[in-house]
Amino acid sequence: MIRVHHLNNLRSQRVLWLLEELGRPYEVVRYQRKANMLAPSELKRVHPLGKSPVIEDDGKKLAETGLIVEYLVARYGPDLAPARDSDLYWRYIYWLHYAEGSLMPPLLLKLVVNRLGLLGLPARRFVDAQLKLHLVFLEAELANAPWFLGDRFSAADIMLSFPLEVATQRGGLDQTRPRLMDFLARIHARPAYRRAIERGGAYLYGA
Ligand SMILES: N[C@@H](CCC(=O)N[C@@H](CS)C(=O)NCC(=O)O)C(=O)O
């Protein structure tokens, strides 16, 4: 059975949600963040970086959410991705990389800037401008279709969920971007999303 090493409240929620969408049985090994927000040292026994998510499946141990999503979809749920020989497939892969590679960094920077208080002020304008750039881009991407790959829900939507949820907390995402807010409302209403929250435990960013 697939085992998910899950740190409360964070990125690994997407992996649980994906597994619920796929209808795959899985085991959750839960870890609680320490007061300093870092993962407990037990996670370093699973992977040297001690970060979550990590999954174990069929003798393999995999880290990085984008890779885990790509692997699980390829192996267990090809319907959640476009056909490999289509142009849309590369758009799908783009979103898998974009979510962690481009959208998360300014959100992480915003966390740091906020914690620095006055010291963070010089960087705030730059970070806010970067976040706005991404939100304008993403809002426009949903102009003609409900999901990031068009009319069909896909694992790209799952991958983008976490940074967009975080953006509502500290990235300036609000009702001025109605398509993104509607996207979040629609994913939060999905039965699989709700089941994943029950399995994963408290999740500050969800509905
Ligand atoms: N890009 C990686 C990021 C992994 C990551 O930073 N995970 C965070 C949880 S959101 C973590 O484990 N933080 C605890 C720590 O760094 O100790 C991924 O998507 O898997």
Short mmCIF file of N, CA, C and O in Angstrom, two decimals, residues 64-184:
data_model
loop_
_atom_site.label_atom_id
_atom_site.label_comp_id
_atom_site.label_asym_id
_atom_site.label_seq_id
_atom_site.Cartn_x
_atom_site.Cartn_y
_atom_site.Cartn_z
N GLU A 64 9.48 15.36 -3.37
CA GLU A 64 9.10 16.48 -4.25
C GLU A 64 7.66 16.27 -4.73
O GLU A 64 7.37 15.34 -5.50
N THR A 65 6.80 17.20 -4.35
CA THR A 65 5.39 17.06 -4.66
C THR A 65 5.14 16.88 -6.16
O THR A 65 4.35 16.02 -6.57
N GLY A 66 5.82 17.70 -6.98
CA GLY A 66 5.58 17.62 -8.42
C GLY A 66 5.91 16.24 -8.97
O GLY A 66 5.17 15.67 -9.78
N LEU A 67 7.01 15.69 -8.52
CA LEU A 67 7.41 14.35 -8.97
C LEU A 67 6.42 13.31 -8.46
O LEU A 67 6.03 12.39 -9.20
N ILE A 68 6.02 13.44 -7.21
CA ILE A 68 5.08 12.47 -6.64
C ILE A 68 3.76 12.49 -7.42
O ILE A 68 3.20 11.45 -7.76
N VAL A 69 3.30 13.71 -7.73
CA VAL A 69 2.04 13.84 -8.49
C VAL A 69 2.22 13.20 -9.87
O VAL A 69 1.38 12.41 -10.33
N GLU A 70 3.33 13.51 -10.52
CA GLU A 70 3.57 12.95 -11.86
C GLU A 70 3.60 11.43 -11.80
O GLU A 70 2.99 10.74 -12.63
N TYR A 71 4.29 10.90 -10.80
CA TYR A 71 4.41 9.44 -10.67
C TYR A 71 3.04 8.80 -10.41
O TYR A 71 2.66 7.83 -11.08
N LEU A 72 2.30 9.34 -9.45
CA LEU A 72 1.02 8.71 -9.07
C LEU A 72 0.03 8.75 -10.24
O LEU A 72 -0.68 7.77 -10.48
N VAL A 73 0.01 9.87 -10.94
CA VAL A 73 -0.92 9.99 -12.08
C VAL A 73 -0.50 9.02 -13.19
O VAL A 73 -1.32 8.29 -13.74
N ALA A 74 0.79 8.99 -13.50
CA ALA A 74 1.27 8.11 -14.58
C ALA A 74 0.96 6.65 -14.24
O ALA A 74 0.56 5.86 -15.09
N ARG A 75 1.11 6.31 -12.96
CA ARG A 75 0.98 4.91 -12.60
C ARG A 75 -0.47 4.49 -12.33
O ARG A 75 -0.87 3.39 -12.66
N TYR A 76 -1.23 5.40 -11.69
CA TYR A 76 -2.55 4.97 -11.19
C TYR A 76 -3.73 5.75 -11.76
O TYR A 76 -4.86 5.35 -11.53
N GLY A 77 -3.47 6.89 -12.41
CA GLY A 77 -4.64 7.68 -12.81
C GLY A 77 -4.42 8.52 -14.02
O GLY A 77 -4.56 9.74 -13.98
N PRO A 78 -4.06 7.88 -15.15
CA PRO A 78 -3.74 8.68 -16.35
C PRO A 78 -4.87 9.62 -16.75
O PRO A 78 -4.62 10.60 -17.46
N ASP A 79 -6.11 9.37 -16.29
CA ASP A 79 -7.22 10.28 -16.66
C ASP A 79 -7.04 11.67 -16.08
O ASP A 79 -7.69 12.61 -16.51
N LEU A 80 -6.18 11.80 -15.08
CA LEU A 80 -5.98 13.12 -14.46
C LEU A 80 -4.88 13.91 -15.16
O LEU A 80 -4.47 14.96 -14.68
N ALA A 81 -4.41 13.40 -16.29
CA ALA A 81 -3.41 14.13 -17.10
C ALA A 81 -3.78 13.96 -18.58
O ALA A 81 -4.44 12.99 -18.94
N PRO A 82 -3.33 14.90 -19.41
CA PRO A 82 -3.58 14.72 -20.86
C PRO A 82 -2.75 13.56 -21.41
O PRO A 82 -1.77 13.14 -20.78
N ALA A 83 -3.12 13.12 -22.58
CA ALA A 83 -2.36 12.02 -23.22
C ALA A 83 -0.92 12.48 -23.44
O ALA A 83 -0.66 13.63 -23.78
N ARG A 84 0.00 11.53 -23.26
CA ARG A 84 1.43 11.87 -23.33
C ARG A 84 1.85 12.42 -24.68
O ARG A 84 2.80 13.19 -24.78
N ASP A 85 1.17 12.02 -25.74
CA ASP A 85 1.59 12.49 -27.07
C ASP A 85 0.87 13.76 -27.49
O ASP A 85 0.97 14.19 -28.64
N SER A 86 0.14 14.39 -26.55
CA SER A 86 -0.57 15.63 -26.92
C SER A 86 0.25 16.86 -26.54
O SER A 86 1.10 16.81 -25.66
N ASP A 87 -0.06 18.00 -27.18
CA ASP A 87 0.60 19.26 -26.81
C ASP A 87 0.23 19.66 -25.39
O ASP A 87 1.02 20.25 -24.66
N LEU A 88 -1.01 19.31 -25.01
CA LEU A 88 -1.49 19.69 -23.67
C LEU A 88 -0.67 19.02 -22.56
O LEU A 88 -0.59 19.53 -21.44
N TYR A 89 -0.08 17.89 -22.90
CA TYR A 89 0.72 17.20 -21.90
C TYR A 89 1.85 18.10 -21.38
O TYR A 89 2.12 18.15 -20.18
N TRP A 90 2.46 18.84 -22.28
CA TRP A 90 3.59 19.68 -21.86
C TRP A 90 3.11 20.87 -21.04
O TRP A 90 3.84 21.39 -20.21
N ARG A 91 1.89 21.28 -21.31
CA ARG A 91 1.28 22.34 -20.49
C ARG A 91 1.04 21.79 -19.06
O ARG A 91 1.25 22.48 -18.07
N TYR A 92 0.63 20.56 -19.01
CA TYR A 92 0.44 19.88 -17.72
C TYR A 92 1.76 19.83 -16.94
O TYR A 92 1.84 20.22 -15.78
N ILE A 93 2.81 19.42 -17.63
CA ILE A 93 4.12 19.34 -16.97
C ILE A 93 4.57 20.74 -16.55
O ILE A 93 5.17 20.93 -15.49
N TYR A 94 4.27 21.74 -17.38
CA TYR A 94 4.60 23.13 -17.02
C TYR A 94 3.99 23.48 -15.67
O TYR A 94 4.68 24.00 -14.78
N TRP A 95 2.71 23.20 -15.49
CA TRP A 95 2.05 23.58 -14.23
C TRP A 95 2.65 22.82 -13.05
O TRP A 95 2.77 23.36 -11.95
N LEU A 96 3.01 21.54 -13.27
CA LEU A 96 3.60 20.77 -12.17
C LEU A 96 4.89 21.44 -11.70
O LEU A 96 5.15 21.53 -10.50
N HIS A 97 5.69 21.92 -12.64
CA HIS A 97 6.95 22.59 -12.26
C HIS A 97 6.69 24.00 -11.72
O HIS A 97 7.32 24.43 -10.77
N TYR A 98 5.77 24.69 -12.39
CA TYR A 98 5.52 26.10 -12.06
C TYR A 98 5.08 26.26 -10.59
O TYR A 98 5.52 27.20 -9.90
N ALA A 99 4.22 25.36 -10.13
CA ALA A 99 3.64 25.53 -8.79
C ALA A 99 4.73 25.65 -7.73
O ALA A 99 4.73 26.57 -6.90
N GLU A 100 5.70 24.73 -7.75
CA GLU A 100 6.76 24.78 -6.74
C GLU A 100 7.95 25.63 -7.17
O GLU A 100 8.61 26.26 -6.36
N GLY A 101 8.20 25.66 -8.49
CA GLY A 101 9.41 26.33 -8.96
C GLY A 101 9.27 27.83 -9.12
O GLY A 101 10.24 28.57 -8.95
N SER A 102 8.05 28.31 -9.44
CA SER A 102 7.87 29.74 -9.68
C SER A 102 6.92 30.41 -8.70
O SER A 102 7.15 31.54 -8.31
N LEU A 103 5.84 29.72 -8.35
CA LEU A 103 4.82 30.39 -7.54
C LEU A 103 5.14 30.33 -6.04
O LEU A 103 4.87 31.29 -5.31
N MET A 104 5.70 29.23 -5.60
CA MET A 104 5.99 29.14 -4.16
C MET A 104 7.11 30.07 -3.70
O MET A 104 7.02 30.63 -2.59
N PRO A 105 8.18 30.30 -4.49
CA PRO A 105 9.27 31.14 -3.96
C PRO A 105 8.83 32.52 -3.48
O PRO A 105 9.17 32.92 -2.35
N PRO A 106 8.04 33.31 -4.26
CA PRO A 106 7.64 34.62 -3.70
C PRO A 106 6.73 34.48 -2.48
O PRO A 106 6.73 35.36 -1.61
N LEU A 107 5.97 33.40 -2.40
CA LEU A 107 5.12 33.21 -1.22
C LEU A 107 5.97 32.92 0.02
O LEU A 107 5.67 33.36 1.14
N LEU A 108 7.05 32.19 -0.20
CA LEU A 108 7.97 31.93 0.91
C LEU A 108 8.70 33.21 1.31
O LEU A 108 8.86 33.53 2.50
N LEU A 109 9.10 33.98 0.27
CA LEU A 109 9.75 35.26 0.56
C LEU A 109 8.82 36.17 1.36
O LEU A 109 9.25 36.88 2.27
N LYS A 110 7.53 36.12 1.04
CA LYS A 110 6.57 36.98 1.74
C LYS A 110 6.50 36.59 3.22
O LYS A 110 6.39 37.45 4.10
N LEU A 111 6.59 35.29 3.47
CA LEU A 111 6.58 34.83 4.86
C LEU A 111 7.77 35.43 5.61
O LEU A 111 7.64 35.94 6.73
N VAL A 112 8.93 35.38 4.96
CA VAL A 112 10.15 35.89 5.60
C VAL A 112 10.04 37.40 5.81
O VAL A 112 10.32 37.92 6.89
N VAL A 113 9.60 38.10 4.76
CA VAL A 113 9.46 39.57 4.84
C VAL A 113 8.51 39.93 5.98
O VAL A 113 8.79 40.85 6.77
N ASN A 114 7.40 39.22 6.08
CA ASN A 114 6.44 39.51 7.15
C ASN A 114 7.06 39.31 8.54
O ASN A 114 6.86 40.09 9.44
N ARG A 115 7.84 38.22 8.65
CA ARG A 115 8.44 37.94 9.96
C ARG A 115 9.49 38.98 10.35
O ARG A 115 9.75 39.20 11.52
N LEU A 116 10.13 39.57 9.32
CA LEU A 116 11.19 40.55 9.61
C LEU A 116 10.63 41.89 10.08
O LEU A 116 11.38 42.73 10.55
N GLY A 117 9.34 42.09 9.92
CA GLY A 117 8.73 43.35 10.34
C GLY A 117 9.35 44.52 9.60
O GLY A 117 9.48 44.49 8.38
N LEU A 118 9.79 45.52 10.36
CA LEU A 118 10.34 46.73 9.72
C LEU A 118 11.56 46.43 8.87
O LEU A 118 11.77 47.02 7.81
N LEU A 119 12.37 45.45 9.33
CA LEU A 119 13.57 45.10 8.56
C LEU A 119 13.22 44.57 7.17
O LEU A 119 14.01 44.67 6.23
N GLY A 120 12.03 43.99 7.06
CA GLY A 120 11.63 43.41 5.78
C GLY A 120 11.05 44.41 4.80
O GLY A 120 10.86 44.10 3.62
N LEU A 121 10.80 45.62 5.28
CA LEU A 121 10.12 46.62 4.43
C LEU A 121 10.77 46.86 3.07
O LEU A 121 10.09 46.93 2.05
N PRO A 122 12.13 46.98 3.00
CA PRO A 122 12.74 47.26 1.69
C PRO A 122 12.44 46.17 0.66
O PRO A 122 12.38 46.46 -0.55
N ALA A 123 12.26 44.94 1.10
CA ALA A 123 12.02 43.85 0.14
C ALA A 123 10.54 43.69 -0.18
O ALA A 123 10.18 43.07 -1.18
N ARG A 124 9.69 44.29 0.65
CA ARG A 124 8.25 44.03 0.52
C ARG A 124 7.71 44.44 -0.85
O ARG A 124 6.95 43.71 -1.47
N ARG A 125 8.13 45.61 -1.34
CA ARG A 125 7.58 46.10 -2.61
C ARG A 125 7.92 45.13 -3.75
O ARG A 125 7.10 44.81 -4.58
N PHE A 126 9.17 44.66 -3.73
CA PHE A 126 9.59 43.71 -4.77
C PHE A 126 8.76 42.43 -4.70
O PHE A 126 8.24 41.93 -5.70
N VAL A 127 8.62 41.90 -3.50
CA VAL A 127 7.91 40.62 -3.34
C VAL A 127 6.44 40.79 -3.73
O VAL A 127 5.87 39.96 -4.45
N ASP A 128 5.82 41.88 -3.28
CA ASP A 128 4.41 42.10 -3.61
C ASP A 128 4.21 42.24 -5.12
O ASP A 128 3.23 41.75 -5.67
N ALA A 129 5.17 42.90 -5.78
CA ALA A 129 5.05 43.05 -7.24
C ALA A 129 5.17 41.69 -7.93
O ALA A 129 4.46 41.41 -8.90
N GLN A 130 6.06 40.84 -7.42
CA GLN A 130 6.19 39.50 -7.99
C GLN A 130 4.91 38.70 -7.81
O GLN A 130 4.44 38.01 -8.71
N LEU A 131 4.34 38.80 -6.62
CA LEU A 131 3.11 38.06 -6.35
C LEU A 131 1.99 38.54 -7.26
O LEU A 131 1.23 37.74 -7.81
N LYS A 132 1.91 39.85 -7.43
CA LYS A 132 0.86 40.40 -8.31
C LYS A 132 1.04 39.89 -9.75
O LYS A 132 0.07 39.51 -10.40
N LEU A 133 2.28 39.88 -10.19
CA LEU A 133 2.57 39.37 -11.54
C LEU A 133 1.98 37.96 -11.72
O LEU A 133 1.32 37.66 -12.72
N HIS A 134 2.23 37.11 -10.74
CA HIS A 134 1.74 35.72 -10.83
C HIS A 134 0.21 35.67 -10.76
O HIS A 134 -0.42 34.91 -11.50
N LEU A 135 -0.38 36.46 -9.88
CA LEU A 135 -1.84 36.39 -9.72
C LEU A 135 -2.56 36.91 -10.97
O LEU A 135 -3.58 36.34 -11.38
N VAL A 136 -2.01 37.95 -11.58
CA VAL A 136 -2.60 38.47 -12.82
C VAL A 136 -2.53 37.38 -13.90
O VAL A 136 -3.50 37.10 -14.62
N PHE A 137 -1.37 36.77 -14.00
CA PHE A 137 -1.17 35.68 -14.98
C PHE A 137 -2.16 34.54 -14.75
O PHE A 137 -2.84 34.08 -15.66
N LEU A 138 -2.28 34.11 -13.51
CA LEU A 138 -3.13 32.95 -13.22
C LEU A 138 -4.61 33.27 -13.41
O LEU A 138 -5.37 32.44 -13.91
N GLU A 139 -5.01 34.47 -13.01
CA GLU A 139 -6.41 34.88 -13.21
C GLU A 139 -6.73 34.85 -14.72
O GLU A 139 -7.79 34.37 -15.12
N ALA A 140 -5.80 35.34 -15.54
CA ALA A 140 -6.04 35.35 -16.99
C ALA A 140 -6.10 33.93 -17.56
O ALA A 140 -6.83 33.66 -18.51
N GLU A 141 -5.34 33.02 -16.96
CA GLU A 141 -5.35 31.63 -17.43
C GLU A 141 -6.72 30.99 -17.30
O GLU A 141 -7.04 30.03 -17.99
N LEU A 142 -7.52 31.48 -16.35
CA LEU A 142 -8.85 30.90 -16.14
C LEU A 142 -9.94 31.69 -16.86
O LEU A 142 -11.13 31.49 -16.61
N ALA A 143 -9.54 32.58 -17.77
CA ALA A 143 -10.54 33.45 -18.43
C ALA A 143 -11.52 32.66 -19.28
O ALA A 143 -12.69 33.00 -19.37
N ASN A 144 -11.03 31.58 -19.90
CA ASN A 144 -11.90 30.89 -20.86
C ASN A 144 -12.25 29.47 -20.47
O ASN A 144 -12.88 28.75 -21.24
N ALA A 145 -11.80 29.04 -19.32
CA ALA A 145 -12.09 27.66 -18.92
C ALA A 145 -12.02 27.55 -17.39
O ALA A 145 -11.34 28.35 -16.74
N PRO A 146 -12.71 26.58 -16.82
CA PRO A 146 -12.76 26.49 -15.36
C PRO A 146 -11.48 25.93 -14.72
O PRO A 146 -11.21 26.18 -13.56
N TRP A 147 -10.70 25.17 -15.50
CA TRP A 147 -9.52 24.51 -14.92
C TRP A 147 -8.26 24.94 -15.66
O TRP A 147 -8.32 25.45 -16.78
N PHE A 148 -7.12 24.67 -15.07
CA PHE A 148 -5.87 25.19 -15.67
C PHE A 148 -5.48 24.49 -16.98
O PHE A 148 -4.67 25.01 -17.73
N LEU A 149 -6.08 23.33 -17.24
CA LEU A 149 -5.82 22.72 -18.55
C LEU A 149 -7.03 22.83 -19.46
O LEU A 149 -7.10 22.17 -20.50
N GLY A 150 -8.02 23.59 -19.06
CA GLY A 150 -9.19 23.75 -19.93
C GLY A 150 -10.46 23.28 -19.24
O GLY A 150 -10.68 23.56 -18.07
N ASP A 151 -11.25 22.49 -19.98
CA ASP A 151 -12.55 22.08 -19.43
C ASP A 151 -12.44 20.91 -18.47
O ASP A 151 -13.39 20.61 -17.75
N ARG A 152 -11.30 20.22 -18.52
CA ARG A 152 -11.19 19.00 -17.71
C ARG A 152 -10.34 19.23 -16.47
O ARG A 152 -9.21 19.74 -16.58
N PHE A 153 -10.86 18.84 -15.32
CA PHE A 153 -10.07 18.86 -14.09
C PHE A 153 -8.87 17.94 -14.26
O PHE A 153 -8.99 16.86 -14.85
N SER A 154 -7.72 18.36 -13.74
CA SER A 154 -6.52 17.51 -13.87
C SER A 154 -5.65 17.66 -12.62
O SER A 154 -5.91 18.50 -11.76
N ALA A 155 -4.61 16.86 -12.58
CA ALA A 155 -3.68 16.94 -11.46
C ALA A 155 -2.94 18.28 -11.42
O ALA A 155 -2.38 18.66 -10.39
N ALA A 156 -2.94 19.01 -12.54
CA ALA A 156 -2.34 20.36 -12.52
C ALA A 156 -3.11 21.24 -11.54
O ALA A 156 -2.52 22.07 -10.83
N ASP A 157 -4.43 21.06 -11.49
CA ASP A 157 -5.25 21.86 -10.56
C ASP A 157 -4.90 21.50 -9.12
O ASP A 157 -4.88 22.37 -8.24
N ILE A 158 -4.63 20.23 -8.89
CA ILE A 158 -4.26 19.81 -7.53
C ILE A 158 -2.93 20.46 -7.16
O ILE A 158 -2.76 21.00 -6.07
N MET A 159 -1.99 20.45 -8.10
CA MET A 159 -0.66 21.01 -7.83
C MET A 159 -0.73 22.51 -7.52
O MET A 159 0.01 23.02 -6.68
N LEU A 160 -1.63 23.21 -8.22
CA LEU A 160 -1.72 24.66 -8.03
C LEU A 160 -2.53 25.04 -6.80
O LEU A 160 -2.50 26.20 -6.37
N SER A 161 -3.23 24.08 -6.23
CA SER A 161 -4.13 24.42 -5.11
C SER A 161 -3.37 25.00 -3.92
O SER A 161 -3.77 26.03 -3.36
N PHE A 162 -2.28 24.36 -3.53
CA PHE A 162 -1.61 24.80 -2.30
C PHE A 162 -1.07 26.23 -2.40
O PHE A 162 -1.37 27.08 -1.54
N PRO A 163 -0.30 26.57 -3.45
CA PRO A 163 0.17 27.97 -3.51
C PRO A 163 -0.97 28.96 -3.58
O PRO A 163 -0.89 30.06 -3.01
N LEU A 164 -2.07 28.59 -4.25
CA LEU A 164 -3.19 29.55 -4.32
C LEU A 164 -3.86 29.69 -2.95
O LEU A 164 -4.26 30.79 -2.56
N GLU A 165 -3.94 28.60 -2.23
CA GLU A 165 -4.51 28.68 -0.87
C GLU A 165 -3.61 29.56 0.01
O GLU A 165 -4.10 30.41 0.76
N VAL A 166 -2.31 29.34 -0.11
CA VAL A 166 -1.38 30.15 0.67
C VAL A 166 -1.50 31.62 0.26
O VAL A 166 -1.44 32.53 1.10
N ALA A 167 -1.70 31.84 -1.03
CA ALA A 167 -1.81 33.23 -1.53
C ALA A 167 -3.00 33.96 -0.92
O ALA A 167 -2.98 35.18 -0.78
N THR A 168 -4.05 33.22 -0.54
CA THR A 168 -5.19 33.91 0.11
C THR A 168 -4.80 34.36 1.52
O THR A 168 -5.39 35.28 2.06
N GLN A 169 -3.80 33.71 2.10
CA GLN A 169 -3.39 34.08 3.46
C GLN A 169 -2.35 35.19 3.46
O GLN A 169 -2.34 36.03 4.33
N ARG A 170 -1.43 35.14 2.48
CA ARG A 170 -0.36 36.14 2.54
C ARG A 170 0.11 36.64 1.19
O ARG A 170 1.06 37.39 1.12
N GLY A 171 -0.57 36.23 0.12
CA GLY A 171 -0.09 36.61 -1.20
C GLY A 171 -0.95 37.65 -1.88
O GLY A 171 -0.73 37.98 -3.05
N GLY A 172 -1.97 38.14 -1.18
CA GLY A 172 -2.82 39.18 -1.76
C GLY A 172 -3.94 38.65 -2.64
O GLY A 172 -4.58 39.42 -3.36
N LEU A 173 -4.17 37.34 -2.61
CA LEU A 173 -5.28 36.80 -3.41
C LEU A 173 -6.60 37.03 -2.66
O LEU A 173 -6.75 36.57 -1.52
N ASP A 174 -7.52 37.72 -3.34
CA ASP A 174 -8.83 37.98 -2.72
C ASP A 174 -9.89 38.12 -3.82
O ASP A 174 -9.62 37.78 -4.99
N GLN A 175 -11.06 38.62 -3.47
CA GLN A 175 -12.19 38.66 -4.41
C GLN A 175 -11.94 39.55 -5.62
O GLN A 175 -12.71 39.52 -6.57
N THR A 176 -10.85 40.34 -5.60
CA THR A 176 -10.54 41.11 -6.80
C THR A 176 -10.07 40.19 -7.94
O THR A 176 -9.89 40.64 -9.07
N ARG A 177 -9.85 38.93 -7.62
CA ARG A 177 -9.50 37.94 -8.66
C ARG A 177 -10.55 36.83 -8.58
O ARG A 177 -10.31 35.74 -8.03
N PRO A 178 -11.74 37.12 -9.13
CA PRO A 178 -12.88 36.22 -8.91
C PRO A 178 -12.71 34.82 -9.50
O PRO A 178 -13.22 33.85 -8.94
N ARG A 179 -11.95 34.70 -10.59
CA ARG A 179 -11.82 33.36 -11.19
C ARG A 179 -10.98 32.46 -10.30
O ARG A 179 -11.26 31.28 -10.13
N LEU A 180 -9.93 33.03 -9.74
CA LEU A 180 -9.08 32.21 -8.85
C LEU A 180 -9.85 31.87 -7.57
O LEU A 180 -9.75 30.74 -7.07
N MET A 181 -10.63 32.82 -7.05
CA MET A 181 -11.40 32.54 -5.84
C MET A 181 -12.47 31.48 -6.13
O MET A 181 -12.73 30.61 -5.30
N ASP A 182 -13.05 31.55 -7.33
CA ASP A 182 -14.05 30.55 -7.69
C ASP A 182 -13.39 29.18 -7.86
O ASP A 182 -13.95 28.15 -7.46
N PHE A 183 -12.19 29.18 -8.42
CA PHE A 183 -11.43 27.93 -8.55
C PHE A 183 -11.26 27.29 -7.17
O PHE A 183 -11.52 26.10 -6.96
N LEU A 184 -10.84 28.11 -6.20
CA LEU A 184 -10.63 27.57 -4.85
C LEU A 184 -11.95 27.06 -4.25
O LEU A 184 -11.97 25.99 -3.64
#
